[in-house]
Coordinates of C-alpha atoms and ligand atoms in Angstrom, one line a residue:
M1 CA -0.3 0.1 -0.1
G2 CA 1.3 3.5 -0.7
A3 CA 2.1 6.3 1.7
K4 CA -1.1 7.9 3.0
K5 CA -1.8 11.3 1.6
S6 CA -1.5 14.3 4.0
I7 CA -4.3 16.7 4.8
Y8 CA -3.8 20.1 6.4
V9 CA -7.2 21.6 7.8
V10 CA -8.2 25.1 8.8
S11 CA -11.8 25.5 10.5
L12 CA -13.1 29.0 10.6
G13 CA -16.3 30.4 12.3
C14 CA -18.5 28.6 14.8
P15 CA -18.8 25.2 16.3
K16 CA -21.8 24.2 13.6
N17 CA -19.2 24.9 11.1
L18 CA -16.7 22.9 13.0
V19 CA -19.1 20.0 12.7
D20 CA -19.0 20.1 8.7
T21 CA -15.2 20.1 9.2
E22 CA -15.2 17.1 11.2
C23 CA -17.5 15.4 8.8
M24 CA -15.5 16.1 5.8
L25 CA -12.3 14.9 7.8
G26 CA -14.2 11.7 8.6
L27 CA -14.8 11.1 5.0
L28 CA -11.2 12.0 3.8
T29 CA -9.5 10.0 6.6
R30 CA -11.7 7.0 5.5
E31 CA -10.2 7.3 2.1
G32 CA -6.8 7.2 3.5
Y33 CA -5.8 10.7 4.3
R34 CA -3.9 11.5 7.3
I35 CA -4.0 14.9 9.2
T36 CA -0.8 17.0 9.3
D37 CA 0.0 20.2 11.4
V38 CA 2.1 21.4 8.3
A39 CA 0.6 23.2 5.3
E40 CA 3.8 23.2 3.3
G41 CA 4.3 20.0 1.5
A42 CA 0.7 18.6 2.2
D43 CA -1.1 16.7 -0.5
L44 CA -4.3 18.5 0.4
A45 CA -5.4 21.7 2.4
L46 CA -8.8 22.1 3.3
I47 CA -10.2 25.6 4.8
N48 CA -13.7 25.4 6.0
T49 CA -14.6 29.0 5.9
C50 CA -17.4 31.5 7.7
G51 CA -18.9 34.2 5.6
F52 CA -21.6 35.6 7.9
I53 CA -20.1 39.1 8.5
Q54 CA -17.5 41.2 7.0
D55 CA -14.9 40.4 9.6
A56 CA -15.5 36.7 8.9
V57 CA -15.1 37.3 5.1
K58 CA -12.0 39.1 5.7
E59 CA -10.6 36.3 7.8
S60 CA -11.4 33.8 5.3
I61 CA -9.9 35.5 2.4
D62 CA -6.6 36.1 4.4
T63 CA -6.6 32.4 5.3
I64 CA -7.3 31.4 1.6
L65 CA -4.6 33.8 0.2
E66 CA -2.0 32.4 2.7
L67 CA -2.5 28.9 1.4
A68 CA -3.0 30.1 -2.3
E69 CA 0.5 31.2 -2.1
L70 CA 1.7 27.7 -1.3
R71 CA -0.4 26.4 -4.0
A72 CA 1.0 28.8 -6.6
R73 CA 4.7 27.5 -6.0
D74 CA 3.4 23.8 -6.0
A75 CA 4.2 23.5 -2.2
L76 CA 0.6 22.1 -1.8
S77 CA -0.8 19.7 -4.4
Q78 CA -4.6 20.6 -4.0
L79 CA -6.4 23.6 -2.3
V80 CA -9.9 23.0 -1.3
V81 CA -12.0 26.0 0.2
A82 CA -15.5 24.9 1.6
G83 CA -18.3 26.6 3.8
C84 CA -20.4 29.8 4.0
F85 CA -18.0 32.1 2.4
V86 CA -18.3 29.9 -0.8
Q87 CA -22.1 29.6 -0.4
R88 CA -22.1 33.5 -0.3
Y89 CA -19.8 34.5 -3.1
G90 CA -20.0 31.3 -5.2
N91 CA -18.9 31.4 -9.0
K92 CA -17.3 34.9 -8.7
L93 CA -14.5 33.3 -6.6
K94 CA -13.0 31.1 -9.4
R95 CA -11.9 34.2 -11.2
E96 CA -10.8 36.0 -8.2
I97 CA -8.3 33.3 -6.5
P98 CA -7.4 30.9 -9.7
E99 CA -5.0 28.9 -7.2
V100 CA -7.9 27.3 -5.4
D101 CA -8.6 23.9 -7.0
L102 CA -12.0 23.4 -5.4
W103 CA -14.8 25.6 -4.2
L104 CA -17.4 23.6 -2.2
G105 CA -20.6 25.3 -0.9
T106 CA -22.5 24.4 2.6
G107 CA -24.6 21.8 0.5
E108 CA -21.4 19.9 -0.6
V109 CA -20.1 18.5 2.6
E110 CA -21.0 14.8 1.7
N111 CA -19.6 15.2 -1.7
I112 CA -16.1 16.0 -0.8
V113 CA -14.3 12.9 -1.7
S114 CA -15.8 12.7 -5.2
A115 CA -15.0 16.3 -5.7
V116 CA -11.4 15.9 -4.6
K117 CA -11.0 12.8 -6.8
S118 CA -12.7 14.3 -9.8
T119 CA -10.8 16.0 -12.7
R120 CA -13.8 18.8 -12.7
K121 CA -12.2 21.8 -10.9
G122 CA -13.9 24.9 -9.8
V123 CA -17.2 25.5 -7.9
Y124 CA -19.6 23.1 -6.6
L125 CA -22.6 24.8 -5.3
S126 CA -26.4 23.5 -4.4
R127 CA -29.0 24.8 -2.2
P128 CA -28.4 23.3 1.2
S129 CA -31.3 21.0 1.8
G130 CA -30.0 17.7 3.6
L131 CA -28.4 17.0 6.7
S132 CA -24.6 16.6 6.1
D133 CA -23.7 14.7 9.3
I134 CA -26.1 12.0 9.1
N135 CA -24.2 9.7 6.9
C136 CA -20.7 11.0 7.5
P137 CA -18.2 9.2 9.6
R138 CA -17.3 12.2 11.9
L139 CA -13.7 12.6 13.0
R140 CA -14.2 14.9 16.1
F141 CA -11.5 17.7 16.5
T142 CA -12.6 18.5 20.2
P143 CA -10.9 17.0 23.2
F144 CA -12.0 13.5 23.9
Y145 CA -14.1 14.6 26.9
T146 CA -16.3 17.1 25.2
A147 CA -18.3 17.3 21.9
Y148 CA -20.9 19.1 19.9
L149 CA -24.1 17.7 19.1
R150 CA -25.6 19.5 16.2
I151 CA -29.3 18.9 16.5
A152 CA -30.3 20.6 13.5
E153 CA -29.1 22.6 10.4
G154 CA -30.3 25.7 8.8
C155 CA -32.7 28.4 10.0
S156 CA -36.3 29.4 9.3
H157 CA -36.4 32.7 11.3
Q158 CA -36.1 35.8 9.2
C159 CA -33.9 38.2 11.2
S160 CA -33.4 41.2 8.9
F161 CA -29.7 41.5 9.4
C162 CA -28.9 37.8 8.8
L163 CA -27.8 35.9 5.9
I164 CA -27.8 32.4 7.6
P165 CA -31.0 31.2 6.0
K166 CA -29.6 32.0 2.8
L167 CA -26.3 30.3 3.3
R168 CA -27.6 27.5 5.3
G169 CA -30.9 26.9 4.1
P170 CA -34.3 26.5 6.2
L171 CA -34.5 24.6 9.5
R172 CA -33.9 20.7 9.1
S173 CA -33.8 18.7 12.4
K174 CA -31.9 15.7 12.8
P175 CA -34.3 12.8 13.7
L176 CA -34.5 12.3 17.6
A177 CA -33.5 8.5 17.4
L178 CA -30.4 9.5 15.5
L179 CA -29.4 12.0 18.0
L180 CA -29.8 9.7 20.9
R181 CA -27.6 7.1 19.2
E182 CA -25.0 9.8 18.5
A183 CA -25.1 10.8 22.2
K184 CA -24.7 7.1 23.3
E185 CA -21.8 6.6 20.9
M186 CA -20.2 9.9 22.4
A187 CA -20.7 8.5 26.1
E188 CA -19.1 5.2 25.0
Q189 CA -16.1 7.3 23.6
G190 CA -15.5 9.1 26.9
V191 CA -17.2 12.0 26.3
K192 CA -18.5 13.9 29.6
E193 CA -19.9 17.0 28.3
I194 CA -22.2 17.5 25.3
N195 CA -22.9 21.0 23.9
I196 CA -26.1 21.1 22.1
I197 CA -25.9 23.4 19.0
A198 CA -27.9 24.5 16.0
Q199 CA -28.7 28.0 14.6
D200 CA -31.7 28.0 17.1
I201 CA -31.9 24.9 19.4
T202 CA -35.4 25.8 20.6
S203 CA -36.7 25.3 17.0
F204 CA -35.7 21.7 17.1
G205 CA -38.3 19.4 15.9
V206 CA -40.5 22.0 14.4
D207 CA -40.1 21.0 10.9
L208 CA -40.6 17.4 11.9
G209 CA -44.0 18.2 13.4
M210 CA -42.7 18.0 17.0
K211 CA -44.1 20.3 19.5
W212 CA -41.7 20.0 22.4
G213 CA -38.8 19.0 20.5
L214 CA -35.8 20.4 22.6
E215 CA -37.6 19.5 25.8
T216 CA -38.4 15.7 24.7
L217 CA -34.7 15.6 23.5
L218 CA -33.3 16.6 26.8
E219 CA -35.4 14.4 28.7
R220 CA -34.3 11.5 26.7
L221 CA -30.5 12.3 26.7
A222 CA -30.7 12.9 30.5
G223 CA -30.9 9.1 31.1
E224 CA -27.7 8.4 28.9
K225 CA -25.1 7.1 31.7
G226 CA -21.5 8.5 31.3
I227 CA -22.6 12.0 30.0
K228 CA -22.1 14.4 33.1
W229 CA -22.7 17.7 31.7
I230 CA -25.4 18.7 28.9
R231 CA -25.1 22.3 27.9
L232 CA -27.4 24.3 25.7
L233 CA -26.1 26.9 23.3
Y234 CA -28.1 29.3 21.1
G235 CA -31.5 29.4 21.9
H236 CA -33.9 32.0 20.6
P237 CA -35.5 34.1 23.1
C238 CA -39.0 33.3 22.0
G239 CA -38.3 29.5 22.3
I240 CA -37.5 29.4 26.2
S241 CA -40.5 27.6 27.5
E242 CA -41.5 26.8 31.1
R243 CA -41.1 23.2 30.4
L244 CA -37.5 23.8 29.4
L245 CA -36.7 25.8 32.5
K246 CA -38.3 23.2 34.6
I247 CA -36.0 20.6 33.0
I248 CA -32.8 22.6 33.7
D249 CA -34.2 23.3 37.2
T250 CA -34.6 19.6 37.9
V251 CA -32.2 17.4 36.1
D252 CA -28.5 17.6 37.3
Q253 CA -27.0 16.5 34.2
I254 CA -28.2 19.7 32.2
C255 CA -25.8 22.6 33.1
P256 CA -27.9 25.5 34.5
Y257 CA -26.7 27.5 31.6
L258 CA -28.4 29.2 28.8
D259 CA -26.9 30.9 25.7
I260 CA -29.9 33.3 24.6
P261 CA -28.9 35.9 22.1
F262 CA -31.1 38.7 22.9
Q263 CA -29.3 41.1 20.2
H264 CA -31.2 44.2 21.8
V265 CA -34.0 45.1 24.2
N266 CA -35.6 48.1 22.6
E267 CA -39.1 47.2 21.3
K268 CA -38.5 49.2 17.9
I269 CA -35.1 47.9 17.2
L270 CA -36.1 44.3 17.9
A271 CA -39.2 44.9 15.7
A272 CA -37.0 46.1 12.9
M273 CA -34.5 43.3 13.5
G274 CA -37.4 40.7 13.0
R275 CA -36.8 39.6 16.6
K276 CA -39.8 40.9 18.7
S277 CA -41.3 38.2 20.8
E278 CA -44.4 38.6 23.0
E279 CA -42.3 38.6 26.0
D280 CA -40.1 41.4 26.8
P281 CA -36.1 40.2 27.3
R282 CA -36.5 41.7 31.0
E283 CA -39.2 39.4 31.7
L284 CA -37.6 36.5 30.3
V285 CA -34.5 37.0 32.5
E286 CA -36.8 37.4 35.4
R287 CA -38.7 34.2 34.5
I288 CA -35.4 32.4 34.2
R289 CA -34.4 33.9 37.7
R290 CA -37.5 32.6 39.5
R291 CA -36.2 29.1 39.2
N292 CA -34.6 27.5 42.2
R293 CA -31.3 26.5 40.3
K294 CA -29.2 29.7 39.6
I295 CA -29.1 29.4 35.6
A296 CA -26.2 31.2 34.0
I297 CA -27.2 33.4 31.1
R298 CA -25.0 34.1 28.0
T299 CA -26.1 36.6 25.5
T300 CA -25.1 38.5 22.3
L301 CA -25.9 41.9 21.8
M302 CA -25.8 44.0 18.7
V303 CA -25.0 47.9 18.6
G304 CA -25.3 50.2 15.7
F305 CA -28.2 48.7 14.1
P306 CA -30.0 51.2 11.9
G307 CA -32.2 53.3 13.9
E308 CA -30.2 53.0 17.2
R309 CA -30.1 56.5 18.6
D310 CA -28.7 57.6 22.0
R311 CA -31.8 56.7 23.7
E312 CA -32.4 53.2 22.2
F313 CA -28.3 52.6 23.2
K314 CA -29.2 54.0 26.8
E315 CA -32.0 51.4 27.3
L316 CA -29.6 48.6 26.2
M317 CA -27.2 49.8 28.7
E318 CA -29.5 50.1 31.3
F319 CA -30.7 46.3 30.7
V320 CA -27.0 45.3 31.0
E321 CA -26.6 47.1 34.3
W322 CA -29.8 45.7 35.5
A323 CA -29.6 42.1 34.4
E324 CA -26.1 41.3 35.6
L325 CA -25.8 38.4 33.0
D326 CA -22.8 35.9 33.5
H327 CA -21.5 36.6 29.9
I328 CA -22.1 39.0 27.2
G329 CA -20.5 39.3 23.6
V330 CA -21.1 42.4 21.6
F331 CA -21.1 42.8 17.7
V332 CA -21.2 45.8 15.9
Y333 CA -23.8 45.8 13.1
S334 CA -22.4 45.0 9.8
K335 CA -24.5 45.8 6.7
E336 CA -24.6 42.7 4.5
K337 CA -25.4 42.6 0.9
G338 CA -28.6 40.6 0.5
T339 CA -30.2 41.3 3.8
R340 CA -33.4 43.2 4.5
A341 CA -31.6 45.4 7.0
E342 CA -29.4 46.5 4.0
R343 CA -32.1 49.2 2.9
F344 CA -32.9 50.4 6.5
E345 CA -32.5 54.0 7.1
G346 CA -30.9 55.5 10.2
E347 CA -27.3 54.2 9.8
V348 CA -25.0 54.6 12.7
A349 CA -21.4 55.8 12.3
S350 CA -19.0 53.0 12.8
E351 CA -17.1 55.2 15.2
V352 CA -20.1 55.5 17.3
A353 CA -21.1 51.9 17.1
E354 CA -17.5 50.9 18.2
A355 CA -17.7 53.3 21.1
R356 CA -20.9 51.7 22.1
R357 CA -19.5 48.3 22.0
A358 CA -16.6 49.3 24.0
E359 CA -19.1 51.1 26.6
I360 CA -20.9 47.7 27.2
M361 CA -18.0 45.6 27.4
Q362 CA -16.2 48.0 30.0
L363 CA -19.7 47.7 31.9
Q364 CA -20.0 43.8 31.7
A365 CA -16.1 43.6 32.7
E366 CA -17.2 45.1 36.1
I367 CA -20.2 43.1 36.6
S368 CA -18.3 39.8 35.6
L369 CA -15.7 40.7 38.2
K370 CA -18.4 41.6 40.9
K371 CA -19.9 38.2 40.2
N372 CA -16.7 36.2 40.4
L373 CA -15.4 37.9 43.5
Q374 CA -18.8 36.5 45.1
R375 CA -17.6 33.0 44.1
I376 CA -14.5 33.2 46.5
G377 CA -14.8 30.5 49.2
S378 CA -17.4 28.3 47.2
S379 CA -16.7 24.7 46.0
V380 CA -17.8 24.0 42.5
P381 CA -17.6 21.1 40.0
V382 CA -14.7 21.7 37.5
L383 CA -14.3 19.7 34.3
V384 CA -10.4 19.5 34.2
E385 CA -9.0 20.4 30.7
G386 CA -5.3 19.7 31.3
V387 CA -2.2 22.0 31.8
S388 CA -2.7 25.7 31.4
E389 CA -1.5 27.3 28.1
E390 CA 0.7 29.8 30.2
T391 CA 2.7 27.5 32.5
D392 CA 2.5 23.8 33.3
L393 CA 2.4 24.6 37.0
L394 CA -1.2 25.3 36.8
L395 CA -4.2 23.0 35.5
R396 CA -7.0 24.6 33.9
G397 CA -10.7 23.5 33.8
R398 CA -14.3 25.1 33.4
A399 CA -17.2 25.4 35.8
H400 CA -20.7 24.5 34.5
W401 CA -21.2 28.3 33.7
M402 CA -18.4 28.3 31.2
A403 CA -18.8 26.8 27.8
P404 CA -15.9 25.7 25.7
E405 CA -13.9 28.4 23.7
I406 CA -16.1 31.6 24.5
D407 CA -16.1 31.8 28.4
G408 CA -13.7 32.1 31.0
Q409 CA -11.6 29.5 32.9
V410 CA -10.8 28.2 36.2
L411 CA -6.9 27.9 36.8
I412 CA -6.0 25.3 39.3
N413 CA -3.0 25.9 41.5
K414 CA -3.3 23.2 43.9
G415 CA -4.4 19.5 43.8
R416 CA -4.1 16.6 41.2
G417 CA -6.9 16.0 38.5
E418 CA -6.7 14.1 35.2
E419 CA -7.9 15.8 31.9
G420 CA -11.5 15.0 31.5
E421 CA -12.5 14.3 35.1
I422 CA -14.8 16.7 37.1
M423 CA -13.5 17.4 40.4
K424 CA -14.6 19.7 43.4
V425 CA -12.7 22.8 43.2
K426 CA -12.6 25.5 45.9
I427 CA -12.5 29.1 44.5
T428 CA -9.6 31.0 46.0
E429 CA -9.1 34.1 43.8
A430 CA -11.2 36.1 41.3
Y431 CA -10.4 38.0 38.1
H432 CA -12.7 39.6 35.3
Y433 CA -13.2 36.4 33.6
D434 CA -11.1 33.7 35.1
L435 CA -11.2 32.2 38.7
V436 CA -8.4 30.3 40.5
G437 CA -9.0 27.7 42.9
E438 CA -7.7 24.4 44.4
I439 CA -8.9 20.8 44.0
M440 CA -10.6 19.6 47.2
R441 CA -9.8 16.1 48.5
Ligands
SF4_1 S1 -32.3 33.2 14.4 FE1 -30.2 33.5 14.4 S2 -29.3 32.4 12.6 FE2 -31.8 32.5 12.4 S3 -32.0 34.3 11.3 FE3 -31.9 35.0 13.2 S4 -29.8 35.6 13.6 FE4 -29.9 34.4 11.9

């Protein structure tokens, strides 16, 4: 048998995109490819791109150009670009960066092997309609103890600023039985933490005619032995049912953590965004806080949306101050071609929007520090993730209110723990986003 071909991989964007990358890698490694950390000299380089907003587009272009330079001098045998950026710009790309051999849209994940083997170069595009990870042998990229369970693809909401429904197609939920099987396999492989993802997890099952899709899934998953933490990421504010909150409140395995992208709180802005729901965001926060278990809330806010004057921004700041949420990410509105919001009046100057973003982040940093200081002296379960990136004298891990990649971490300066173990840690020091603690006997 000849030597295995090598593949160099870059996965940009969100965890939903990462699942596509893992599927493509599963297919390619089944064909005999092996992964390499070095791009130069690789047989194939695969970049799975994001194209959601201009910053992501820029990052995709920069990464492609870097590898195109290698391809131009034959230091790479084949360059393949996949994902949202390709879905967004399609055929135009072929002319712009001719060094790329293959461009695969978001509906082409399952076809990567035939495309790579084919003599037909260029752009492969189709309307995303299926579920790419149903038939793919997925090769997980995340550490052995944590995994993303993608429960649906696409989105059928119509937020006026968002291109996702165009890039990823309408909502397609994965059948419940398949998800339960996938979770079982994950547990058997040593996964302790399952992170549930989709564009909007609360819509899960609607397209399959299920009324309580997410709630049913969680009730069934909770019986899965081996899985210690189930974490809920990306839930639309209008989908947080009382039944869902009750499950989080009463089932230990489900992390008391909700990621709810509010985007804004002003009624007029929310209506223009196409995200107004019957319940005001403040009422929803109060409803979540009424539960016995303290449920951590992460949100994403958008500043500089057309029509956001000082008055609307002040309302948003007041919300941030009042709600004292656990984690907040702030985006500056980016005007994207092909969205409804592109034509909206009342544009906000970019310097103003940037300043608003900084103002919220500053306020949230103070809130975050205050909350962290209150945690000193408490003992909390922490998922140990190995040695700290800064020094091997410290271990690092995450508490249940810390999602992988986006939230802070707990640094452990005393005691022993193995990667992937959940240990009781006593918190001894607090910083804006991170905590320090010691493993308890
Ligand atoms: S719910 Fe999220 S993914 Fe769907 S259209 Fe709105 S912002 Fe985009």
